[in-house]
PDB file of C-alpha atoms in Angstrom:
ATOM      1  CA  UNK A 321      -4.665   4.877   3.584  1.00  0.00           C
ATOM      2  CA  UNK A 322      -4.064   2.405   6.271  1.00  0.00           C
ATOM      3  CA  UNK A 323      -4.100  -1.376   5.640  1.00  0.00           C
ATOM      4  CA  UNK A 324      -5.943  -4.431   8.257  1.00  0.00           C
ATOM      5  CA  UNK A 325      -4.621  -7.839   8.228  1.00  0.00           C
ATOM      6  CA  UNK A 326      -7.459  -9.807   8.228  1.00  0.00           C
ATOM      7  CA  UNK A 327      -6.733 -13.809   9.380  1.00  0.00           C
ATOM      8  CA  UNK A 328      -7.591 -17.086  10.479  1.00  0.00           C
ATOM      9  CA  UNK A 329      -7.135 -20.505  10.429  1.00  0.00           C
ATOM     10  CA  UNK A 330      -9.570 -23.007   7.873  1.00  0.00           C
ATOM     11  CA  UNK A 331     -12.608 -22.925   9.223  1.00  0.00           C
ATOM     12  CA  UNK A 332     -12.627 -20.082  11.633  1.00  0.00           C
ATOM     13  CA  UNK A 333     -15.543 -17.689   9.216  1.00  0.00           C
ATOM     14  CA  UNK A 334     -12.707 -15.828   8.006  1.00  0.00           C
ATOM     15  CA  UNK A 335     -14.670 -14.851   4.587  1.00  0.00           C
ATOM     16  CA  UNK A 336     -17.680 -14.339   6.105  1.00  0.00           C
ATOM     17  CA  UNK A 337     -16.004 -11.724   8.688  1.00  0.00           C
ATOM     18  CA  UNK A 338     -14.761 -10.408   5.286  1.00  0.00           C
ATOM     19  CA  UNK A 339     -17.783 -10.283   3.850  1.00  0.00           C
ATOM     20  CA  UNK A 340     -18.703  -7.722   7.323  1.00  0.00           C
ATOM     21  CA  UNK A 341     -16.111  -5.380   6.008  1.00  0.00           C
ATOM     22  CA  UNK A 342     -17.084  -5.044   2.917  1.00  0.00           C
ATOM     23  CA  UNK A 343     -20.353  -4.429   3.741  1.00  0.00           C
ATOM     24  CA  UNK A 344     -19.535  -1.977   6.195  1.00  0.00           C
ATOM     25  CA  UNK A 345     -17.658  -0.221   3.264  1.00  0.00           C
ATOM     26  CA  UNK A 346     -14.219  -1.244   3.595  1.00  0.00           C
ATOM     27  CA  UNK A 347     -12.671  -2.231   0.321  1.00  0.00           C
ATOM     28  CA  UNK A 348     -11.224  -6.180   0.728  1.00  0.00           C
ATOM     29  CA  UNK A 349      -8.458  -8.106  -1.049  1.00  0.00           C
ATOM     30  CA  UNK A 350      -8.683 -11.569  -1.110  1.00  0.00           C
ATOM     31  CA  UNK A 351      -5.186 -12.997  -1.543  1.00  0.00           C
ATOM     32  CA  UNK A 352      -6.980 -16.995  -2.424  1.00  0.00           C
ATOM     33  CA  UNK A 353      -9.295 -14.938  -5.100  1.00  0.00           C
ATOM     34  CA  UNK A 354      -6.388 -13.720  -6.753  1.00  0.00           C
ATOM     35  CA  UNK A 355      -4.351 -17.430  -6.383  1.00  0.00           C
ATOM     36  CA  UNK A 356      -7.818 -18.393  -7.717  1.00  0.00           C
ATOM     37  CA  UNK A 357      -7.711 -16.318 -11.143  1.00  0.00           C
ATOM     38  CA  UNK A 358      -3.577 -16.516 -11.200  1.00  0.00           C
ATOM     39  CA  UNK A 359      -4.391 -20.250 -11.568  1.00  0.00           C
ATOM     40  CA  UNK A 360      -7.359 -19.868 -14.423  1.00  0.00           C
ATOM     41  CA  UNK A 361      -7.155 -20.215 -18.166  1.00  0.00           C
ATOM     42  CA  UNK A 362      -4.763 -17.055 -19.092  1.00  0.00           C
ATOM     43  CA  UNK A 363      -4.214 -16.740 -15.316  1.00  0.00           C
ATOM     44  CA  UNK A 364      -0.102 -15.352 -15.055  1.00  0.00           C
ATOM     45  CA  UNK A 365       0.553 -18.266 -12.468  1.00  0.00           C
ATOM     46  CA  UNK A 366      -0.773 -20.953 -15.085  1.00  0.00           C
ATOM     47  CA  UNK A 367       2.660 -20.708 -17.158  1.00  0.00           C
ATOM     48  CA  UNK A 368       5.783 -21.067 -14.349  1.00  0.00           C
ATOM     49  CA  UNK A 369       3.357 -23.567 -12.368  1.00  0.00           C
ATOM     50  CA  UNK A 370       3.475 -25.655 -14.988  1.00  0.00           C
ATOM     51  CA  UNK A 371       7.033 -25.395 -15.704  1.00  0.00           C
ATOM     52  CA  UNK A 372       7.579 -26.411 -12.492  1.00  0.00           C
ATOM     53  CA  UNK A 373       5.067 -29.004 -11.734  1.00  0.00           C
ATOM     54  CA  UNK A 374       4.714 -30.473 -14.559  1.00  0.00           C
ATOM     55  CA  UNK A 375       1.082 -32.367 -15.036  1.00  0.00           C
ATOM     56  CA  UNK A 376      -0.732 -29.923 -12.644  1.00  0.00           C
ATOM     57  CA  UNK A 377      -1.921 -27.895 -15.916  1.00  0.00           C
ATOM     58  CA  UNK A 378      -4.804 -29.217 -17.461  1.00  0.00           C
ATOM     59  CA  UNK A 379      -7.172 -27.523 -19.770  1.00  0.00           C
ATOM     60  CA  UNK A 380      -4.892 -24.074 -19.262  1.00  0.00           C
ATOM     61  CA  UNK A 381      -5.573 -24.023 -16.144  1.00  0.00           C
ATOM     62  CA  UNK A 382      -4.090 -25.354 -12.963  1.00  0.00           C
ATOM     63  CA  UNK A 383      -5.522 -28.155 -11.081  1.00  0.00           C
ATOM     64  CA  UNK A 384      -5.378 -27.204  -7.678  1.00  0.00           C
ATOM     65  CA  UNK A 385      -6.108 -30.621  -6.215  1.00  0.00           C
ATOM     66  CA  UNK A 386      -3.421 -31.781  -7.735  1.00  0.00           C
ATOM     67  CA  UNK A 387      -0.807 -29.080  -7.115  1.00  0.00           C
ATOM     68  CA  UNK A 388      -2.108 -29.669  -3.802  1.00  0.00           C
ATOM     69  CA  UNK A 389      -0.904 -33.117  -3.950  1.00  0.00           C
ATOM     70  CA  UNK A 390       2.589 -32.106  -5.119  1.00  0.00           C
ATOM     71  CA  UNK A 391       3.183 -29.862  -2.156  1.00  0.00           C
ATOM     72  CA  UNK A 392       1.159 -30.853   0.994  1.00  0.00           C
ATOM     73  CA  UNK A 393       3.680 -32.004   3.618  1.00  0.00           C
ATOM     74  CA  UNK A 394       6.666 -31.214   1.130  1.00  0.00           C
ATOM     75  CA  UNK A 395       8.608 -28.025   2.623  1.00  0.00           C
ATOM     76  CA  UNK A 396      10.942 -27.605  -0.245  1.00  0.00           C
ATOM     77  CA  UNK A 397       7.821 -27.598  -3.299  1.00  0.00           C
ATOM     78  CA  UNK A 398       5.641 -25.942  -1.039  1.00  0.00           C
ATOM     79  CA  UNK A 399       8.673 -22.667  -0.880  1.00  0.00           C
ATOM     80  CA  UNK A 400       9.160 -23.379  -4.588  1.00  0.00           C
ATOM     81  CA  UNK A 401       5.782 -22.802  -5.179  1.00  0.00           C
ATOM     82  CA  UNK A 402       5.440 -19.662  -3.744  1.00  0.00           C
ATOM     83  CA  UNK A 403       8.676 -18.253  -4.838  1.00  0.00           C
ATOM     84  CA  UNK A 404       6.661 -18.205  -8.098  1.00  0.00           C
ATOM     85  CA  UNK A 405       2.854 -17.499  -6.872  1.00  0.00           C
ATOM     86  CA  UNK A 406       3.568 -14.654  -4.107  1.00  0.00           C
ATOM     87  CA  UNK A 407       5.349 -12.115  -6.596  1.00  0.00           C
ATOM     88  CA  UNK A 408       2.736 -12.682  -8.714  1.00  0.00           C
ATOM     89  CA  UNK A 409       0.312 -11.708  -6.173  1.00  0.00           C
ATOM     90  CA  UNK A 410       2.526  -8.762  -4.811  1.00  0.00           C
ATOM     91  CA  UNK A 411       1.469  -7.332  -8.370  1.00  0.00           C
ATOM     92  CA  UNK A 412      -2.251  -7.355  -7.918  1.00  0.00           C
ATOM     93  CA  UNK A 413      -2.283  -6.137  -4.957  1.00  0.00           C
ATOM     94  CA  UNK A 414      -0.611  -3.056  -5.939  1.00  0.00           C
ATOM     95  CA  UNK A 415      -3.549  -2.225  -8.168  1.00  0.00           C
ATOM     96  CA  UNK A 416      -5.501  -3.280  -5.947  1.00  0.00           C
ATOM     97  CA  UNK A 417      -4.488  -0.220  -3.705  1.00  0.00           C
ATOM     98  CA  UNK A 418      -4.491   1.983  -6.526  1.00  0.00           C
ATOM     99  CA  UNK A 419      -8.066   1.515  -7.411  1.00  0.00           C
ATOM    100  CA  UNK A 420      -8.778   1.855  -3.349  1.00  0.00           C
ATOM    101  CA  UNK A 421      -6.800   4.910  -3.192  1.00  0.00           C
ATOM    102  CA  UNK A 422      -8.269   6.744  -6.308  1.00  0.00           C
ATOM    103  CA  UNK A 423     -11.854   5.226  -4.667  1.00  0.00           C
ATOM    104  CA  UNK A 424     -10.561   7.790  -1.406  1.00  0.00           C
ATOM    105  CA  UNK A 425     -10.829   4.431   1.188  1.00  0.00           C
ATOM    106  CA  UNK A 426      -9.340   5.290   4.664  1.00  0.00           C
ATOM    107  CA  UNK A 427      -8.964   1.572   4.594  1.00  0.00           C
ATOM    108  CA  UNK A 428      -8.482  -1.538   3.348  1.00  0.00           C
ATOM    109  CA  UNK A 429      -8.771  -5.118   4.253  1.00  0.00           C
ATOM    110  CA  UNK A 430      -5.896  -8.262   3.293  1.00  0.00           C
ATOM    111  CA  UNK A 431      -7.671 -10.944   3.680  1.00  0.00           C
ATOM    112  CA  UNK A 432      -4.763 -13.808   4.288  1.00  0.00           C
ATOM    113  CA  UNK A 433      -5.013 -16.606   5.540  1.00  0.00           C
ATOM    114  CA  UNK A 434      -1.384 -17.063   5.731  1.00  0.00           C
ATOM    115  CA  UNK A 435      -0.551 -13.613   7.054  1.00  0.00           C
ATOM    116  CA  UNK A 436       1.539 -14.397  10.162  1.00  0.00           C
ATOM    117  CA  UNK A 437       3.137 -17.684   8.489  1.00  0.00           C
ATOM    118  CA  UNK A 438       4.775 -15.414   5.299  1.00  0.00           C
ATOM    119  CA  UNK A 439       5.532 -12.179   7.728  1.00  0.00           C
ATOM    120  CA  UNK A 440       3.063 -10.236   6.109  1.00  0.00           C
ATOM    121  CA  UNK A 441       1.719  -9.299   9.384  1.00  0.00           C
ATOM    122  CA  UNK A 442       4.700  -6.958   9.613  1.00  0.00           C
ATOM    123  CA  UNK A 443       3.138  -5.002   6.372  1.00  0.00           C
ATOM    124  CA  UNK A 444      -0.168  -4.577   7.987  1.00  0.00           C
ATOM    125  CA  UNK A 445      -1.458  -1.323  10.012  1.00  0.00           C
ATOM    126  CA  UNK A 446      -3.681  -3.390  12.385  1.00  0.00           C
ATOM    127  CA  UNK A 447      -4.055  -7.416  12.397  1.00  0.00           C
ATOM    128  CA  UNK A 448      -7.780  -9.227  13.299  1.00  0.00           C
ATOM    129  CA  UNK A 449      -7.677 -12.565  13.942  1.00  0.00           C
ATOM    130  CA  UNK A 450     -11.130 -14.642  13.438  1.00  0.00           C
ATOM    131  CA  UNK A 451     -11.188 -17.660  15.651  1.00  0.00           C
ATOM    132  CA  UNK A 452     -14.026 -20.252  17.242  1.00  0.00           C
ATOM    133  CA  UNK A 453     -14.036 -22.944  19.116  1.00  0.00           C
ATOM    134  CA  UNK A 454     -11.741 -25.834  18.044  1.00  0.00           C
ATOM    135  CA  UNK A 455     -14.764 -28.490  18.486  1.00  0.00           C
ATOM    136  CA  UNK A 456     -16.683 -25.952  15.809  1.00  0.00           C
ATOM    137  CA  UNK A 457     -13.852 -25.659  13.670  1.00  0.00           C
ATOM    138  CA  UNK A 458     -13.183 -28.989  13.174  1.00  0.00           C
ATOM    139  CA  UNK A 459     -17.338 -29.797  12.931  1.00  0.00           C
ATOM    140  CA  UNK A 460     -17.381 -26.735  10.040  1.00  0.00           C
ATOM    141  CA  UNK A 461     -14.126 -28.170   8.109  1.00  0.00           C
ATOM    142  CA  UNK A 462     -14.926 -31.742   7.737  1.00  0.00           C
ATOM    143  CA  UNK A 463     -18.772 -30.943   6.582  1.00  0.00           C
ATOM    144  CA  UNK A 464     -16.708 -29.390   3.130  1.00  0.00           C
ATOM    145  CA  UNK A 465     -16.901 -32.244   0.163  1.00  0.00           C
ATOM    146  CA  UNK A 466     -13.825 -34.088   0.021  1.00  0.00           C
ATOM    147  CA  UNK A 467     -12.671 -33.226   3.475  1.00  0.00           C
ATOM    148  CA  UNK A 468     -10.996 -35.940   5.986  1.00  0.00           C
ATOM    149  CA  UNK A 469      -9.800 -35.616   9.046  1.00  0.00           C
ATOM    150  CA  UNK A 470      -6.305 -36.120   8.073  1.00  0.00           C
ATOM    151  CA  UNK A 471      -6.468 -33.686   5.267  1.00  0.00           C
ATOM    152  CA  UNK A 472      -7.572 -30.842   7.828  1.00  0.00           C
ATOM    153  CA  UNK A 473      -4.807 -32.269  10.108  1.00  0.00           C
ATOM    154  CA  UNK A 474      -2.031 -31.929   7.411  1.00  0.00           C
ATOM    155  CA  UNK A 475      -3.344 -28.240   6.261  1.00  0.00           C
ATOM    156  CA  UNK A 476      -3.849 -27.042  10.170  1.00  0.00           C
ATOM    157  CA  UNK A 477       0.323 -28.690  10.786  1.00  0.00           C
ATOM    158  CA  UNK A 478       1.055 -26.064   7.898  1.00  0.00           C
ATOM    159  CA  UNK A 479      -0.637 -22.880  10.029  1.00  0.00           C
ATOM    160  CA  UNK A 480       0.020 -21.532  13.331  1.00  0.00           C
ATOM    161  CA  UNK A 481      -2.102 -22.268  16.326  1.00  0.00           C
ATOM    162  CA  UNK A 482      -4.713 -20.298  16.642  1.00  0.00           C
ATOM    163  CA  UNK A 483      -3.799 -19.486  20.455  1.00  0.00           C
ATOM    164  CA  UNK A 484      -1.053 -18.156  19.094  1.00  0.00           C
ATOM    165  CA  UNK A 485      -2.373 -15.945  16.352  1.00  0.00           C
ATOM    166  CA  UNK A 486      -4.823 -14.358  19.010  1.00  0.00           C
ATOM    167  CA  UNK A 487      -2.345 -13.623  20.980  1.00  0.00           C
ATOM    168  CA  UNK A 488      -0.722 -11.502  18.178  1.00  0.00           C
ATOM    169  CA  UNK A 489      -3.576 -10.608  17.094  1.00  0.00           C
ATOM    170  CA  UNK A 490      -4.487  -6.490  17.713  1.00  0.00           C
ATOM    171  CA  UNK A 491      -8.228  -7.418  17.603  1.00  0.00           C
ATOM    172  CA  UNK A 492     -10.199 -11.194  17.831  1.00  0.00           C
ATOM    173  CA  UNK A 493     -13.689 -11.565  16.461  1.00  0.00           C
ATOM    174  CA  UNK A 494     -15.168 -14.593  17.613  1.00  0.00           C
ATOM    175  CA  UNK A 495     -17.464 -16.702  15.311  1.00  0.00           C
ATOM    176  CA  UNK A 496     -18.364 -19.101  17.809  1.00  0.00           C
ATOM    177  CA  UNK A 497     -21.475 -16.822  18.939  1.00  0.00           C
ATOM    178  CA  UNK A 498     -23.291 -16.418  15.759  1.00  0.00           C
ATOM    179  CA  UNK A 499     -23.223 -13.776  12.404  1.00  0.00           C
ATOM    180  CA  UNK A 500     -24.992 -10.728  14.932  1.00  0.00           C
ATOM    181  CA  UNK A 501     -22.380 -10.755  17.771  1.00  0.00           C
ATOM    182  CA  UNK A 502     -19.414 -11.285  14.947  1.00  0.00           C
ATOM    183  CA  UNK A 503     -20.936  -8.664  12.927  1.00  0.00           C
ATOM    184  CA  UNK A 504     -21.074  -6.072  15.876  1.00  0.00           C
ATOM    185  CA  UNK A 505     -17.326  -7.221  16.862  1.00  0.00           C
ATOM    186  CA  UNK A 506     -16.378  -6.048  13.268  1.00  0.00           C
ATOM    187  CA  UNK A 507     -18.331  -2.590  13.487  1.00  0.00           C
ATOM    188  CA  UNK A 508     -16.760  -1.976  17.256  1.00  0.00           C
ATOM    189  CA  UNK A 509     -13.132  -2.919  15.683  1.00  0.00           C
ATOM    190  CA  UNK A 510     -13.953  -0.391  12.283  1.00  0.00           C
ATOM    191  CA  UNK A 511     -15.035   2.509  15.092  1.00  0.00           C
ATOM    192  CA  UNK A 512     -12.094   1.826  17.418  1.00  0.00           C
ATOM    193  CA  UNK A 513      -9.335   2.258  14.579  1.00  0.00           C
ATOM    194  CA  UNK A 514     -11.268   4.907  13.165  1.00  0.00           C
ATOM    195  CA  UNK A 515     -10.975   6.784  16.005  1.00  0.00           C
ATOM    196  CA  UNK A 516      -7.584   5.400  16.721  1.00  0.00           C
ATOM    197  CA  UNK A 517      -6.209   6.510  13.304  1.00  0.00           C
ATOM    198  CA  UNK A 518      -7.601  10.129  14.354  1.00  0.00           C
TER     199      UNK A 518
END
């Protein structure tokens, strides 16, 4: 079973080029669902966050916004806090292969958004980078509630540029063009590595 790296900075359509994937029949792990339930009442994260943020816990479950608080342009909390969250999600992604391998996949998506930034790129069969226009990606991040331009500022400072993930990137789909073209980039990439993989 080989493994794609799918990635992208906010705003780029990274889930919905997921989304193509899965519908074409390729199993997908999204690493921010799991964060999602890690953080959520009984969630294993819930526990050693709290430990070490104390106040971010409410209800028995994290508050994201503000662990979000705690860490955004702090280095140090933001490596503390995924000393303790990426383990945890090492573990469900094992079983997450398990289930994809006993399903007989050829492959599997990791949808990341952080792939390059944590190294996990060097884990990955293939990497696909989703990109767009910067004028579109800015126009599709700040129409989210609660977004600000100098919230999407600090979170982009925290990725690499998206020139430079393209050009590390082993495939590019574009979502500047519309769902059709991005969904026929995803079937040409499927085909190609396919017939790559032999």
């Amino acid at each position: 079973m080989r493994i794609i790296g799918l990635t992208g900075s906010i705003g780029m359509g990274k889930s919905t080029t997921a989304a193509m994937f899965r519908e074409a029949g390729i199993p997908v792990y999204d690493a921010d669902a799991a964060v999602h339930d890690l953080y959520d009442q009984g969630g294993a994260a819930v526990g050693p966050v709290g430990d070490a943020f104390p106040g971010v816990v409410k209800d028995g479950r994290v508050d994201r916004e503000a662990l979000r608080q705690r860490v955004l342009g702090q280095p140090d909390e933001l490596k503390r806090l995924n000393a303790i969250v990426h383990p945890l999600v090492g573990l469900d992604r094992v079983g997450f292969l398990k289930q994809a391998e006993a399903d007989g996949a050829d492959w599997v998506v990791f949808d990341v958004p952080l792939l390059f930034e944590t190294g996990g790129h060097a884990n990955v069969d293939a990497v696909v980078v989703v990109s767009a226009p910067p004028e579109m990606q800015r126009e599709r991040v700040l129409a989210r509630p609660g977004m600000t331009p100098e919230r999407l500022d600090a979170i982009l400072a925290q990725q690499m540029a998206d020139a430079e993930k393209r050009a590390r990137a082993h495939y590019v789909v574009d979502t500047g063009k519309g769902l059709e073209p991005a969904r026929a980039q995803v079937k040409a990439i499927i085909a190609n590595l396919r017939a790559s993989a032999g």
